[in-house]
Tab-separated table of C-alpha atoms in Angstrom:
chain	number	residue	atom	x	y	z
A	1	UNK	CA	48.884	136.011	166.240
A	2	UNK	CA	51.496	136.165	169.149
A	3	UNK	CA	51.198	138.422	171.577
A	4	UNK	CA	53.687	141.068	171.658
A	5	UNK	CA	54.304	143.500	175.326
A	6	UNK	CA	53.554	147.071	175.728
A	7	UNK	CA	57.152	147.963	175.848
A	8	UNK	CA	57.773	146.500	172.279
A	9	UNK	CA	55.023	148.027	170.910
A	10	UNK	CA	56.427	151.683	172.316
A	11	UNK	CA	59.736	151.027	170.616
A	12	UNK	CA	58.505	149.775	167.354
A	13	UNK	CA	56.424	153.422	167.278
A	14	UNK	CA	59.495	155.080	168.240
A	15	UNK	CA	61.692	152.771	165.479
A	16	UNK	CA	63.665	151.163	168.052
A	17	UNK	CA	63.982	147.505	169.266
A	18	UNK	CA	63.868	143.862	168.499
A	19	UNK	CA	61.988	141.564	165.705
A	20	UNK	CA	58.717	142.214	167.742
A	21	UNK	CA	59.205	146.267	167.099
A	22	UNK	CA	59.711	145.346	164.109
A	23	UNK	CA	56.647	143.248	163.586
A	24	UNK	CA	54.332	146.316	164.947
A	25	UNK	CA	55.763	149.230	163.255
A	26	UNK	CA	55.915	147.177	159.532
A	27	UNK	CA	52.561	145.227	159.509
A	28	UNK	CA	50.427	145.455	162.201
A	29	UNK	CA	50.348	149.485	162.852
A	30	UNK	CA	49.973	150.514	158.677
A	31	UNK	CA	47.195	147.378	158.836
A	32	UNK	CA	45.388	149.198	162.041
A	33	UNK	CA	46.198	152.950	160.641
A	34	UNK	CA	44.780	151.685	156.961
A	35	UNK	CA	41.551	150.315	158.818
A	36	UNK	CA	41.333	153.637	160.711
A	37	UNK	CA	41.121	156.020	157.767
A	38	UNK	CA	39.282	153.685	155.362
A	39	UNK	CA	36.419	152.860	157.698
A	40	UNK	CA	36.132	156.635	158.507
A	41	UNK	CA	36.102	157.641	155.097
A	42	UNK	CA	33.397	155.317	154.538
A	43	UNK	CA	31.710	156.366	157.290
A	44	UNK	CA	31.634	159.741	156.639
A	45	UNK	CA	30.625	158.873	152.960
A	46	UNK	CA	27.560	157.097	154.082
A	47	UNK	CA	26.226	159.934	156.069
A	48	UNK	CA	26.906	162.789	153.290
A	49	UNK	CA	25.338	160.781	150.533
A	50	UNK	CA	21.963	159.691	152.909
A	51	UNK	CA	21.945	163.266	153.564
A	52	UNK	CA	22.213	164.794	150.253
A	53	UNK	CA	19.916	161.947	148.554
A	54	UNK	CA	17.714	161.981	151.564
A	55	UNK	CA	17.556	158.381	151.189
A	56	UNK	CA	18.563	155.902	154.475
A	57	UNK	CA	19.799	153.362	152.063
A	58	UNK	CA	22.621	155.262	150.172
A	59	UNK	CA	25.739	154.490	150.688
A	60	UNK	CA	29.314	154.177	148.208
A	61	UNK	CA	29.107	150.108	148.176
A	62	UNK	CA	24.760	149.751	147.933
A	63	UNK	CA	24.270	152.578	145.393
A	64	UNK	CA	27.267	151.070	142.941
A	65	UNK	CA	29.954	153.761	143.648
A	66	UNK	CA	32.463	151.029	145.464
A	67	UNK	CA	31.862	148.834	142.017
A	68	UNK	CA	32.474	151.370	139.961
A	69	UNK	CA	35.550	151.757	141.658
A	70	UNK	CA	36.482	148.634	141.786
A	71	UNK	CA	36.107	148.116	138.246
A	72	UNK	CA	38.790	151.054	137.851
A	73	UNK	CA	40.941	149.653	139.859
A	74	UNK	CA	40.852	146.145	138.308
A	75	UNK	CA	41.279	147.552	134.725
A	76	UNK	CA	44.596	149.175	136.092
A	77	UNK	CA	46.010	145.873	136.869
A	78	UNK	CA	44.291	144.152	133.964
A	79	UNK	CA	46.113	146.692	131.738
A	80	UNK	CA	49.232	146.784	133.644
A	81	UNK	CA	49.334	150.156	134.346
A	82	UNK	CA	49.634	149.774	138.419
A	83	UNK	CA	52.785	148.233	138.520
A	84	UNK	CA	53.705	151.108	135.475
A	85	UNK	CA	52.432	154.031	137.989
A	86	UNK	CA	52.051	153.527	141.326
A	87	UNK	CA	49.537	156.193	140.847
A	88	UNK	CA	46.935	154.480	138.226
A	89	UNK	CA	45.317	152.349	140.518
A	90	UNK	CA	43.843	155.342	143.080
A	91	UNK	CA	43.147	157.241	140.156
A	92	UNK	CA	41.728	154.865	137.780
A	93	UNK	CA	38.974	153.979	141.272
A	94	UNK	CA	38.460	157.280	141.752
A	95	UNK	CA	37.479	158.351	138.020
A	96	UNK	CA	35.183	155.185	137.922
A	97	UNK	CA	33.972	156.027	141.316
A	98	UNK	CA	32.951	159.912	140.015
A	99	UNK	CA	31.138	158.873	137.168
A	100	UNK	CA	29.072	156.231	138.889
A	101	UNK	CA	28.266	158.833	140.892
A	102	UNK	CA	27.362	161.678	138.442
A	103	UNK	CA	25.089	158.312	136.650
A	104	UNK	CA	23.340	158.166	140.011
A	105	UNK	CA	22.318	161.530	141.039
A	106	UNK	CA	21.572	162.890	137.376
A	107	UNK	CA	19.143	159.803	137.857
A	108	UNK	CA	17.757	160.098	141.280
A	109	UNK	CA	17.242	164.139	140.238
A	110	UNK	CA	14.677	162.997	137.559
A	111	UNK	CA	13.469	159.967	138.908
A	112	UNK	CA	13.187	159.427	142.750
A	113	UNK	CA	14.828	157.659	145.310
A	114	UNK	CA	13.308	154.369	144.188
A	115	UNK	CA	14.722	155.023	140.503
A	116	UNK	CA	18.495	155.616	142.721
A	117	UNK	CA	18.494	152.033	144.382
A	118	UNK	CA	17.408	150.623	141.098
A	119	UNK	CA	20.165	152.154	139.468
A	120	UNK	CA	22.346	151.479	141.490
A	121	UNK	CA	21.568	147.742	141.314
A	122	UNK	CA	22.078	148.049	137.669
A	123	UNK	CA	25.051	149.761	137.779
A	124	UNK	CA	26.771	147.059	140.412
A	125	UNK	CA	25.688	144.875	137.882
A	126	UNK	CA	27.330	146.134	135.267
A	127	UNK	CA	30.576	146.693	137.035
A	128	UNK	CA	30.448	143.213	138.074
A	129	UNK	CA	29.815	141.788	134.765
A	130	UNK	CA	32.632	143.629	133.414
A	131	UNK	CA	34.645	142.527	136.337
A	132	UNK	CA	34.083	139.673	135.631
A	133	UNK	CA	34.583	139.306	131.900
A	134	UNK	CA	38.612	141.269	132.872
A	135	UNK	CA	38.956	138.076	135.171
A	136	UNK	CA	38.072	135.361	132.339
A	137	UNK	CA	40.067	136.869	130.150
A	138	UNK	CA	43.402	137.760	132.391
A	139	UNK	CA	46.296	136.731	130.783
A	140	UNK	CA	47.600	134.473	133.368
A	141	UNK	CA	46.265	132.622	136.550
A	142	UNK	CA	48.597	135.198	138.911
A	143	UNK	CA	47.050	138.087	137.723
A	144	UNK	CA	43.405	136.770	137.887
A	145	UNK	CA	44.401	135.132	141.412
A	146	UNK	CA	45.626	138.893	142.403
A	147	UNK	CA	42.538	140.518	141.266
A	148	UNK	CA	40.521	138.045	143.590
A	149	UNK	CA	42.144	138.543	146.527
A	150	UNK	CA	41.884	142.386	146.383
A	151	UNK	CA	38.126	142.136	145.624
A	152	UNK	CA	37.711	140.001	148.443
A	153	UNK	CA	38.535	143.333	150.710
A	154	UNK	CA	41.437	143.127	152.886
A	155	UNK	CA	44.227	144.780	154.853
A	156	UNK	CA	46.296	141.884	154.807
A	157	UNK	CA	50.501	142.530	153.800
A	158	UNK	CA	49.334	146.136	153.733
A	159	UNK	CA	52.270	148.728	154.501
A	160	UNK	CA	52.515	152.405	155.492
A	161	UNK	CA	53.351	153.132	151.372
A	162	UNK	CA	49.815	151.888	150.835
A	163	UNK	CA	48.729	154.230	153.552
A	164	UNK	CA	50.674	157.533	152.437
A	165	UNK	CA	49.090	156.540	148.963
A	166	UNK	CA	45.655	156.633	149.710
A	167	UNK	CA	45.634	159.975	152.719
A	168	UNK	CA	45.841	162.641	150.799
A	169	UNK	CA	42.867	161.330	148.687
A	170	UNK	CA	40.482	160.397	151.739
A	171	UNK	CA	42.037	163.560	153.377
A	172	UNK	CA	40.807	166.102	150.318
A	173	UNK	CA	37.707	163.954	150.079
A	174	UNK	CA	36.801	164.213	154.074
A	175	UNK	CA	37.770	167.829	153.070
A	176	UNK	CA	34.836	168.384	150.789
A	177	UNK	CA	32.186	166.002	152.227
A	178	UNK	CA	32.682	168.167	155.572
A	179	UNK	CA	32.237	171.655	154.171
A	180	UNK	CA	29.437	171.067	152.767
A	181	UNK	CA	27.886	169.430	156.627
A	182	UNK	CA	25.510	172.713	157.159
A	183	UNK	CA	24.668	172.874	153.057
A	184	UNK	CA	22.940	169.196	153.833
A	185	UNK	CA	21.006	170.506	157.361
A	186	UNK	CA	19.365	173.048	155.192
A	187	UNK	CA	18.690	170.559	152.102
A	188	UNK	CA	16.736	168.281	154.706
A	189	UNK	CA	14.248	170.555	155.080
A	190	UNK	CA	13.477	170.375	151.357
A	191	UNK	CA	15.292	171.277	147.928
A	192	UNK	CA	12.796	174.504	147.637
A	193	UNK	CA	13.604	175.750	151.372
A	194	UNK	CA	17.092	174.817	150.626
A	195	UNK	CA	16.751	176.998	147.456
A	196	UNK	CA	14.975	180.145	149.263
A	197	UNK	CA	17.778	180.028	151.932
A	198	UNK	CA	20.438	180.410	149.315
A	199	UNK	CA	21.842	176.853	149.162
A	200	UNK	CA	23.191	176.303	145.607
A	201	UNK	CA	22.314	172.655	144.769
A	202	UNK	CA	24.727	171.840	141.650
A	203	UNK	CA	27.341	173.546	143.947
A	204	UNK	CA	26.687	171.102	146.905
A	205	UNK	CA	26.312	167.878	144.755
A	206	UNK	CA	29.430	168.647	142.546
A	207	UNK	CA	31.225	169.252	146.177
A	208	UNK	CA	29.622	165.497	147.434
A	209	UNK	CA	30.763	163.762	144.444
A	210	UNK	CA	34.148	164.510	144.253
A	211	UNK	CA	34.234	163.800	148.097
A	212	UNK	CA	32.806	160.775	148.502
A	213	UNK	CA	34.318	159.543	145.262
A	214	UNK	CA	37.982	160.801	146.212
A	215	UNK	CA	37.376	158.751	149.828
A	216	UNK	CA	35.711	156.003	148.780
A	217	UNK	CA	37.604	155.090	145.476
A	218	UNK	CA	40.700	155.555	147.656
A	219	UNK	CA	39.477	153.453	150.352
A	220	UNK	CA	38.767	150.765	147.842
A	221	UNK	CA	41.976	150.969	146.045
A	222	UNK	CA	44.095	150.523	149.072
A	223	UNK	CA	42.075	147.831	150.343
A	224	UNK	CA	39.972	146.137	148.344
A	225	UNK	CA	35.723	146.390	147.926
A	226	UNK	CA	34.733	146.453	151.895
A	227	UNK	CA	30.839	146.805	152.467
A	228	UNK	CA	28.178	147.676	153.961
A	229	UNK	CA	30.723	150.269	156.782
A	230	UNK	CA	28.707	153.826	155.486
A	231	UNK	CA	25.059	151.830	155.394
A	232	UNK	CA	25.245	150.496	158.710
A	233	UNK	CA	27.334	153.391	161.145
A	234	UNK	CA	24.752	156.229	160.501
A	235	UNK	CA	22.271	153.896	161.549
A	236	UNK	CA	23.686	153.252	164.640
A	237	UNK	CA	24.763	156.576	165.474
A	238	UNK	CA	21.533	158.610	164.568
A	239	UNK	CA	19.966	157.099	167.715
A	240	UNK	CA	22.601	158.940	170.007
A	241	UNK	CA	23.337	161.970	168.024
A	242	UNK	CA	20.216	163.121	165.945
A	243	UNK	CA	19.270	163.156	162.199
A	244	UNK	CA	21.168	166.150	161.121
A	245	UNK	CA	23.755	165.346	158.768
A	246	UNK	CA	25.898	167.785	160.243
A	247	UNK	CA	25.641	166.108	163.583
A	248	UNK	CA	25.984	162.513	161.763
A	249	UNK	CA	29.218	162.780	160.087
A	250	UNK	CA	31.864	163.193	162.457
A	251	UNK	CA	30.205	160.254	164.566
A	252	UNK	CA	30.078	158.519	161.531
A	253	UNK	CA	33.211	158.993	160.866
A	254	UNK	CA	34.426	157.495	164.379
A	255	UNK	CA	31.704	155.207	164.360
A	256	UNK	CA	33.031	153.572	160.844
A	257	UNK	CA	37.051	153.273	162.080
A	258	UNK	CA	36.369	151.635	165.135
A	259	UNK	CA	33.815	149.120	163.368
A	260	UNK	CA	36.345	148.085	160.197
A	261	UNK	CA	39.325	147.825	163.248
A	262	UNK	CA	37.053	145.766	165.440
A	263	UNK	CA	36.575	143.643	161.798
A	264	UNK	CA	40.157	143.619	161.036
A	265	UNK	CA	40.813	142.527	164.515
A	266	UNK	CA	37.895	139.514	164.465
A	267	UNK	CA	39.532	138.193	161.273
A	268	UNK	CA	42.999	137.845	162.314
A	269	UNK	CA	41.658	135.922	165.665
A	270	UNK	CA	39.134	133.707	164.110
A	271	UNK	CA	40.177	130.195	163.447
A	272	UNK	CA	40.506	129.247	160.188
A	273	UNK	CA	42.417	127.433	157.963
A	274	UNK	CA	43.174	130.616	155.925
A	275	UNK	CA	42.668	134.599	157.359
A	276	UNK	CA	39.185	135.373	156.417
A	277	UNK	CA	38.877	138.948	154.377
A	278	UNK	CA	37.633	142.016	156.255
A	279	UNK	CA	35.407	142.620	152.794
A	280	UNK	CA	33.974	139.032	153.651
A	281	UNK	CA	33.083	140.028	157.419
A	282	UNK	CA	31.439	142.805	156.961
A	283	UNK	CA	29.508	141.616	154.213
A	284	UNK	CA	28.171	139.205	156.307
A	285	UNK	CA	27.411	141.434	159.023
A	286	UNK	CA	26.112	143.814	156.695
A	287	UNK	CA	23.408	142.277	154.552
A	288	UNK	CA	21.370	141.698	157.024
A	289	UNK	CA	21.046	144.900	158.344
A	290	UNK	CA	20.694	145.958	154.763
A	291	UNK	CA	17.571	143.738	154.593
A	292	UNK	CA	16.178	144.737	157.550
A	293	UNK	CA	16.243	148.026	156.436
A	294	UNK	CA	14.646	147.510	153.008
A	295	UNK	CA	11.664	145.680	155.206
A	296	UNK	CA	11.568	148.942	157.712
A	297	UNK	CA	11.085	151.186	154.499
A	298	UNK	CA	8.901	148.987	151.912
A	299	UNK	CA	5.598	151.211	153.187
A	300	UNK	CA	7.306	154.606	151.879
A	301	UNK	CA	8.681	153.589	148.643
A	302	UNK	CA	4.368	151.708	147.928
């Protein structure tokens, strides 16, 4: 990637000047504003849903929610209907990402936060099998080659349409996870304290779900299945800001952007022979930490 001056980048943001401008106010600003919102959204996502499960290892992409989305959004363009209604994609990840939910706490209510992870396994698995199956049977080798690259996870040839598509979703979704910040305090001191102090339960999970699954099945139909962001923030932020998930989530929030722009930048700078996926970074990053986690926690779940 060229460098481009300071004074080009102020006139592409104020729709002015040469090829340059042009460069930063069509590709590289929606690519850094789409990095922004997604890796706060899941950010924030992570936080609410180890809050309201009260389990360190929730988050949209370990518990199956991304999947689930993702398996919307590839039966939109398996069917056609994306490029029928710009609007089926989002919409399609976000129904898929609500019912994965719904799956996983009606579960984890009956069953435990062991019975949640194991779920969720299952239900990745699923998704991933059926994902699968929509690739081996795509009708041609474009549209399996597109539905690939966007599972990979990337903010590559991304524009601000992409961006205006998928706000209002994370927007309403940050909305909801948010109001519901003080709900969670109280819940972390136990469902029947939570209870006595007049904190309706359904109320607050039917609030969570639609949040997290308007900002995460947004996040992951405007860029693709990108991991591990609302596992590994909270962690890192809990040590400077407390356990209190109303405390957590703005940080989180923060915490997430700057991580998945920091990812966004690595890729475009690292040499390859092809730009390596965002999804694929953090991944990589992630899974480790994901596994260090699962050792730091096998004594509770025995």
């Amino acid at each position: 990637y060229a460098p481009i001056p300071p004074e080009a980048v102020i006139a592409g943001l104020l729709g002015e000047g040469d090829t340059a401008s042009i460069v930063v106010r069509e590709i590289r600003l929606p690519r850094a504003l789409l990095a922004l919102m997604i890796g706060a959204a899941l950010g924030a996502s992570g936080a609410a849903l180890q809050g309201l499960l009260r389990n360190p290892l929730a988050e949209p992409g370990v518990i199956g929610i991304s999947a689930a989305a993702g398996l919307g959004a590839v039966g939109a363009m398996y069917f056609g209907l994306a490029s029928l209604w710009p609007w089926a994609l989002p919409a399609l990840a976000m129904l898929a990402a609500a019912l994965a939910t719904v799956v996983l706490l009606l579960v984890s209510w009956r069953g435990g936060t062991l019975s949640l992870i194991l779920a969720g396994v299952a239900l990745s698995s699923i998704c991933a099998a059926l994902t699968s199956l929509a690739l081996n049977l795509s009708p041609n080798a474009y549209a399996a080659s597109e539905i690939i690259y966007w599972l990979l996870g990337s903010l590559k040839d991304r524009s601000m349409a992409d961006a205006a598509l998928a706000a209002p979703f994370v927007g309403l979704g940050a909305i909801l996870i948010f109001s519901q910040r003080k709900a969670l305090d109280v819940l972390a001191l136990g469902e029947e304290t939570a209870v006595s102090l007049g904190v309706d339960l359904r109320a607050l999970s039917v609030v969570l779900v639609l949040g997290v699954a308007m900002a995460a099945g947004a996040s992951v139909a405007a860029a693709g299945a990108i991991g591990f962001i609302g596992l590994v923030v909270p962690h890192i932020m809990r040590p400077f800001v407390g356990h209190a998930p109303s405390a957590l989530m703005l940080p989180s929030a923060l915490g997430g952007a700057c991580l998945l722009l920091a990812a966004d930048m690595c890729v475009r700078v690292i040499p390859t022979s092809s730009e390596l996926m965002v999804g694929v970074l953090t991944a990589l990053l992630g899974a480790p930490f994901f596994f260090w986690l699962v050792l730091r926690h096998r004594r509770a779940w025995s």
